[in-house]
Tab-separated table of C-alpha atoms in Angstrom:
chain	number	residue	atom	x	y	z
E	288	MET	CA	60.306	40.921	17.709
E	289	GLY	CA	57.084	40.236	15.870
E	290	PRO	CA	54.835	37.422	14.644
E	291	THR	CA	56.034	34.201	13.101
E	292	ALA	CA	57.180	34.396	9.441
E	293	VAL	CA	57.416	38.212	9.391
E	294	GLY	CA	61.182	38.296	8.666
E	295	LYS	CA	62.889	38.619	12.065
E	296	THR	CA	65.752	36.212	11.354
E	297	ASN	CA	67.061	37.941	8.217
E	298	LEU	CA	66.871	41.363	9.829
E	299	SER	CA	68.636	40.171	12.990
E	300	ILE	CA	71.652	38.986	10.978
E	301	GLU	CA	71.957	42.380	9.296
E	302	ILE	CA	71.698	44.175	12.663
E	303	ALA	CA	74.390	41.926	14.146
E	304	LYS	CA	76.726	42.492	11.174
E	305	ARG	CA	76.243	46.264	11.243
E	306	PHE	CA	76.580	46.768	15.005
E	307	ASP	CA	79.012	43.995	15.981
E	308	GLY	CA	76.360	41.990	17.773
E	309	GLU	CA	75.649	38.508	19.027
E	310	ILE	CA	72.162	37.012	18.859
E	311	ILE	CA	70.209	35.456	21.719
E	312	SER	CA	67.198	33.403	20.691
E	313	GLY	CA	63.996	34.681	22.286
E	314	ASP	CA	62.003	31.668	21.146
E	315	SER	CA	60.661	29.280	23.779
E	316	MET	CA	60.969	26.215	21.519
E	317	GLN	CA	64.293	26.682	19.718
E	318	ILE	CA	65.986	25.661	22.964
E	319	TYR	CA	65.206	22.006	22.134
E	320	LYS	CA	67.693	19.777	20.333
E	321	GLY	CA	66.340	17.824	17.375
E	322	MET	CA	63.424	20.193	16.839
E	323	ASP	CA	64.751	22.159	13.898
E	324	ILE	CA	62.164	22.176	11.117
E	325	GLY	CA	59.007	22.868	13.128
E	326	THR	CA	60.616	25.731	15.062
E	327	ALA	CA	62.076	27.311	11.888
E	328	LYS	CA	65.467	27.160	13.559
E	329	ILE	CA	68.204	29.148	11.856
E	330	THR	CA	70.790	27.038	10.027
E	331	ASN	CA	74.559	27.388	10.396
E	332	GLU	CA	74.719	28.767	6.859
E	333	GLU	CA	72.044	31.390	7.606
E	334	MET	CA	73.959	32.518	10.712
E	335	GLN	CA	76.717	33.897	8.438
E	336	GLY	CA	79.252	33.528	11.232
E	337	ILE	CA	77.213	35.510	13.785
E	338	PRO	CA	77.319	33.855	17.240
E	339	HIS	CA	73.891	32.574	18.358
E	340	HIS	CA	72.930	31.634	21.904
E	341	LEU	CA	70.160	29.598	23.613
E	342	ILE	CA	69.585	27.323	20.640
E	343	ASP	CA	69.818	23.536	21.117
E	344	ILE	CA	70.533	23.709	24.847
E	345	ILE	CA	68.214	20.989	26.254
E	346	ASN	CA	66.716	17.667	25.177
E	347	PRO	CA	63.043	17.372	24.149
E	348	ASP	CA	62.246	15.267	27.222
E	349	GLN	CA	63.236	18.116	29.564
E	350	SER	CA	60.947	20.874	30.800
E	351	PHE	CA	61.934	24.533	30.713
E	352	SER	CA	60.409	27.572	32.411
E	353	VAL	CA	60.327	31.278	31.695
E	354	ALA	CA	62.211	31.823	34.988
E	355	GLU	CA	65.052	29.584	33.746
E	356	PHE	CA	65.065	31.484	30.461
E	357	GLN	CA	65.277	34.782	32.340
E	358	THR	CA	68.335	33.618	34.305
E	359	LEU	CA	70.165	32.215	31.270
E	360	VAL	CA	69.542	35.223	29.012
E	361	ARG	CA	70.577	37.786	31.614
E	362	ALA	CA	73.839	35.877	32.069
E	363	LYS	CA	74.352	35.841	28.268
E	364	ILE	CA	73.695	39.573	28.027
E	365	LYS	CA	76.417	40.167	30.617
E	366	GLU	CA	78.866	37.865	28.796
E	367	ILE	CA	78.262	39.545	25.437
E	368	GLN	CA	78.630	43.042	26.914
E	369	GLN	CA	81.889	42.018	28.579
E	370	ARG	CA	83.187	41.074	25.136
E	371	GLY	CA	82.365	44.609	24.008
E	372	ARG	CA	79.620	43.436	21.669
E	373	LEU	CA	75.916	44.241	21.343
E	374	PRO	CA	73.399	41.698	22.702
E	375	ILE	CA	70.440	41.243	20.321
E	376	ILE	CA	67.429	39.226	21.481
E	377	VAL	CA	65.425	37.873	18.560
E	378	GLY	CA	62.137	36.027	18.806
E	379	GLY	CA	58.411	35.929	19.111
E	380	THR	CA	57.756	34.598	22.627
E	381	GLY	CA	56.535	37.793	24.272
E	382	LEU	CA	56.466	36.713	27.913
E	383	TYR	CA	60.003	35.329	27.695
E	384	ILE	CA	61.420	38.552	26.261
E	385	GLN	CA	59.453	40.709	28.684
E	386	ALA	CA	60.662	38.631	31.644
E	387	VAL	CA	64.281	39.319	30.677
E	388	LEU	CA	63.993	43.043	30.057
E	389	TYR	CA	61.742	43.972	32.970
E	390	ASP	CA	61.914	43.426	36.715
E	391	TYR	CA	59.971	40.172	36.824
E	392	GLN	CA	60.377	38.449	40.213
E	393	PHE	CA	59.328	34.860	39.652
E	394	SER	CA	60.787	33.702	42.946
E	395	GLU	CA	58.305	35.844	44.897
E	396	VAL	CA	55.629	33.181	44.535
E	397	GLU	CA	56.600	30.099	46.478
E	398	GLY	CA	55.420	26.775	45.143
E	399	ASP	CA	53.099	24.324	46.840
E	400	VAL	CA	54.463	20.904	45.886
E	401	GLU	CA	51.504	19.002	47.353
E	402	PHE	CA	48.968	21.121	45.450
E	403	ARG	CA	50.967	20.782	42.228
E	404	MET	CA	51.155	17.003	42.572
E	405	LYS	CA	47.398	16.808	43.080
E	406	MET	CA	46.850	18.885	39.926
E	407	GLU	CA	49.275	16.705	37.959
E	408	GLU	CA	47.434	13.591	39.158
E	409	ARG	CA	44.202	15.106	37.864
E	410	VAL	CA	45.808	15.685	34.483
E	411	GLN	CA	46.983	12.071	34.394
E	412	SER	CA	43.444	10.904	35.187
E	413	GLY	CA	42.038	12.885	32.246
E	414	ASP	CA	40.937	16.066	34.037
E	415	GLY	CA	43.225	18.394	32.083
E	416	MET	CA	40.407	20.249	30.329
E	417	LYS	CA	38.506	20.593	33.616
E	418	LEU	CA	41.556	22.285	35.126
E	419	TYR	CA	41.664	24.686	32.202
E	420	LYS	CA	37.954	25.488	32.684
E	421	GLU	CA	38.643	26.185	36.365
E	422	LEU	CA	41.404	28.595	35.366
E	423	GLU	CA	39.049	30.308	32.907
E	424	LYS	CA	36.658	31.046	35.784
E	425	ILE	CA	39.399	32.212	38.156
E	426	ASP	CA	41.623	34.107	35.723
E	427	PRO	CA	40.170	34.435	32.203
E	428	ILE	CA	42.988	36.727	31.035
E	429	SER	CA	45.716	34.207	31.865
E	430	ALA	CA	43.607	31.381	30.439
E	431	LYS	CA	43.301	33.245	27.151
E	432	ASN	CA	47.104	33.381	26.869
E	433	ILE	CA	47.665	29.701	27.727
E	434	HIS	CA	46.914	26.831	25.381
E	435	PRO	CA	44.492	24.353	27.035
E	436	ASN	CA	47.000	21.530	26.486
E	437	ASN	CA	49.844	23.383	28.176
E	438	TYR	CA	49.066	21.758	31.508
E	439	ARG	CA	52.291	22.943	33.107
E	440	ARG	CA	51.342	26.608	32.723
E	441	VAL	CA	47.700	25.949	33.631
E	442	ILE	CA	48.780	24.267	36.873
E	443	ARG	CA	51.258	27.063	37.628
E	444	ALA	CA	48.541	29.714	37.231
E	445	LEU	CA	46.228	27.744	39.526
E	446	GLU	CA	49.087	27.268	41.986
E	447	VAL	CA	49.784	31.020	42.121
E	448	TYR	CA	46.109	31.653	42.935
E	449	HIS	CA	46.054	28.835	45.510
E	450	THR	CA	49.243	30.120	47.186
E	451	THR	CA	48.713	33.894	47.135
E	452	GLY	CA	44.964	34.405	46.747
E	453	LYS	CA	45.789	36.519	43.693
E	454	THR	CA	45.388	35.511	40.085
E	455	MET	CA	48.478	35.349	37.881
E	456	THR	CA	47.137	38.424	36.065
E	457	GLU	CA	46.861	40.397	39.325
E	458	PHE	CA	50.275	39.212	40.442
E	459	GLN	CA	51.926	40.324	37.195
E	460	LYS	CA	50.208	43.731	37.339
E	461	ASP	CA	51.529	44.266	40.863
E	462	GLN	CA	55.106	43.693	39.779
E	463	GLN	CA	57.235	46.690	38.868
E	464	ARG	CA	57.561	47.339	35.166
E	465	THR	CA	61.090	48.684	35.470
E	466	LEU	CA	63.186	48.292	32.334
E	467	LEU	CA	66.489	46.804	33.511
E	468	TYR	CA	68.502	47.568	30.385
E	469	PRO	CA	68.814	50.545	28.003
E	470	ALA	CA	66.900	48.478	25.462
E	471	LEU	CA	65.608	49.419	22.034
E	472	LEU	CA	62.584	47.350	21.014
E	473	ILE	CA	62.149	46.842	17.264
E	474	GLY	CA	58.933	45.214	16.040
E	475	LEU	CA	58.108	43.935	12.573
E	476	THR	CA	54.516	43.838	11.401
E	477	MET	CA	52.738	43.106	8.137
E	478	ASP	CA	49.330	43.219	6.510
E	479	ARG	CA	47.452	40.249	7.968
E	480	THR	CA	46.486	38.751	4.604
E	481	LYS	CA	50.085	38.815	3.388
E	482	LEU	CA	51.370	37.508	6.714
E	483	TYR	CA	48.935	34.594	6.693
E	484	LYS	CA	50.019	33.723	3.155
E	485	ARG	CA	53.650	33.688	4.282
E	486	ILE	CA	52.747	31.495	7.251
E	487	GLU	CA	51.013	28.990	4.973
E	488	MET	CA	54.001	28.977	2.616
E	489	ARG	CA	56.311	28.376	5.578
E	490	VAL	CA	54.189	25.405	6.707
E	491	GLU	CA	54.312	23.931	3.190
E	492	LYS	CA	58.088	24.371	3.137
E	493	MET	CA	58.432	22.663	6.530
E	494	LEU	CA	56.497	19.684	5.221
E	495	GLU	CA	58.631	19.551	2.071
E	496	VAL	CA	61.888	19.421	4.027
E	497	GLY	CA	60.740	16.735	6.471
E	498	LEU	CA	58.556	17.988	9.339
E	499	VAL	CA	56.576	14.726	9.485
E	500	GLU	CA	59.792	12.710	9.599
E	501	GLU	CA	61.204	14.968	12.325
E	502	VAL	CA	58.137	14.434	14.539
E	503	GLU	CA	58.161	10.689	13.797
E	504	GLN	CA	61.780	10.483	14.943
E	505	LEU	CA	60.976	12.283	18.196
E	506	TYR	CA	57.984	10.011	18.789
E	507	LYS	CA	60.121	6.904	18.192
E	508	CYS	CA	62.500	8.230	20.865
E	509	GLY	CA	59.617	8.300	23.349
E	510	ILE	CA	58.725	11.996	23.105
E	511	GLY	CA	54.928	11.949	23.214
E	512	SER	CA	52.136	14.466	23.738
E	513	ASP	CA	52.753	14.685	27.512
E	514	TYR	CA	56.081	16.449	27.011
E	515	GLN	CA	56.303	20.233	27.019
E	516	SER	CA	58.304	20.221	23.795
E	517	MET	CA	55.560	18.367	21.912
E	518	LYS	CA	52.998	21.033	22.756
E	519	ALA	CA	54.704	23.372	20.283
E	520	ILE	CA	52.764	24.394	17.187
E	521	GLY	CA	53.899	22.185	14.333
E	522	TYR	CA	54.622	19.212	16.543
E	523	LYS	CA	51.328	18.585	18.330
E	524	GLU	CA	49.342	18.671	15.067
E	525	ILE	CA	51.676	16.316	13.201
E	526	LEU	CA	51.848	14.018	16.231
E	527	ASP	CA	48.035	13.732	16.112
E	528	TYR	CA	48.429	12.468	12.543
E	529	ILE	CA	51.176	10.022	13.494
E	530	ILE	CA	49.156	8.463	16.322
E	531	GLY	CA	46.050	8.265	14.117
E	532	LYS	CA	43.911	11.004	15.664
E	533	GLN	CA	43.468	12.760	12.331
E	534	THR	CA	44.466	12.537	8.688
E	535	LEU	CA	47.546	14.303	7.347
E	536	GLU	CA	45.339	16.808	5.517
E	537	GLU	CA	43.447	17.580	8.722
E	538	ALA	CA	46.711	17.943	10.641
E	539	ILE	CA	48.130	20.347	8.041
E	540	ASN	CA	44.982	22.473	8.046
E	541	GLN	CA	45.030	22.562	11.844
E	542	LEU	CA	48.706	23.517	11.827
E	543	LYS	CA	48.069	26.427	9.464
E	544	LYS	CA	45.109	27.602	11.532
E	545	ASN	CA	47.031	27.378	14.826
E	546	SER	CA	49.983	29.236	13.285
E	547	ARG	CA	47.721	32.058	12.106
E	548	ASN	CA	46.080	32.322	15.519
E	549	TYR	CA	49.469	32.324	17.215
E	550	ALA	CA	50.675	35.182	15.009
E	551	LYS	CA	47.576	37.153	15.987
E	552	ARG	CA	48.271	36.541	19.701
E	553	GLN	CA	51.915	37.547	19.272
E	554	LEU	CA	50.990	40.896	17.740
E	555	THR	CA	48.413	41.569	20.456
E	556	TRP	CA	50.940	40.795	23.190
E	557	PHE	CA	53.692	43.033	21.865
E	558	ARG	CA	51.330	45.918	21.188
E	559	ASN	CA	49.679	45.776	24.598
E	560	LYS	CA	52.601	44.892	26.851
E	561	MET	CA	55.720	46.569	25.482
E	562	ASP	CA	56.918	49.916	24.119
E	563	VAL	CA	57.872	48.779	20.621
E	564	HIS	CA	59.022	50.803	17.596
E	565	TRP	CA	57.046	49.199	14.761
E	566	PHE	CA	58.119	48.804	11.145
E	567	ASP	CA	55.604	47.630	8.553
E	568	MET	CA	57.081	45.084	6.156
E	569	THR	CA	54.004	44.958	3.894
E	570	ASP	CA	54.674	47.508	1.175
E	571	GLY	CA	56.252	46.702	-2.160
E	572	ARG	CA	59.718	48.105	-1.530
E	573	GLU	CA	62.716	45.805	-1.750
E	574	GLU	CA	63.601	44.043	1.496
E	575	TRP	CA	67.092	45.582	1.516
E	576	GLU	CA	65.502	49.039	1.425
E	577	LYS	CA	63.317	48.310	4.458
E	578	THR	CA	66.277	46.779	6.258
E	579	ALA	CA	68.412	49.852	5.551
E	580	LYS	CA	65.718	52.093	7.046
E	581	ILE	CA	65.611	50.033	10.237
E	582	LEU	CA	69.422	49.923	10.515
E	583	ASP	CA	69.600	53.718	10.161
E	584	PHE	CA	66.929	54.094	12.848
E	585	ILE	CA	68.891	51.862	15.230
E	586	ALA	CA	72.132	53.717	14.463
E	587	GLY	CA	70.503	56.997	15.425
E	588	LYS	CA	69.209	55.599	18.704
E	589	LEU	CA	72.556	54.015	19.623
E	590	GLU	CA	74.316	57.312	18.917
E	591	ILE	CA	71.963	59.177	21.255
E	592	LYS	CA	72.599	56.626	24.021
E	593	ALA	CA	76.365	56.789	23.454
E	594	ASN	CA	76.284	60.526	24.016
């Protein structure tokens, strides 16, 4: 795990090759079909024959929750273990990974369909930002971790408070933090200046290989800003350009800024919420040398667990 553009994909392939593993995507947006460039989705060639799971499993007009992710990944872990192989979760969506590994009980909070419908009606009438402001007053910690345009998560946080009298933050703190698997958490980090440069280079590469065209195609198929998939970084900014809200230059600058901010939030989440073994990818050593160090570290830990 680690921030965007830090080098997770390349390392994950080497881990899978060394330890006979299969990879489960821990990214909340790579689940969508037809959203390849903006999510930096791994290509078939880059997979090098390693089985990958939870990529391209739903259409962009479908919604998807962390609870659904939890159920699917736990089933995949079981399948992979039954084949005698090592499950490797790779990604940067902290809550999704945490929900799989720890005893998160999403079903404990029952929904209130009537309340949710009222909130959705308010969003449709243009009150989306007002709802976000209400959440900020009730639960500033949750609000900080939710993008204002992610109305689905904003409404869910308000619904939890409405239903239980507890904020989402309080509810999550009350849940047991029991690790359900003998998991080893590997985190990649990097000097912020270097990381931001890599992020900007990645954005430029995405544009070169057709990000604008990819978003245009989705928009032509009726996937607009109201869909969960289009709230992903890389898609919402380019969509604003396509529908004339801003120039392409403005959209690109906004995309780079949002990507940098997201990387910062990712690092904060992993450092504060999970017991991660960190490896700094900043220094000038060759990438193969850093990879070898991490592989040796994992080998040692797996040997201890085997004994």
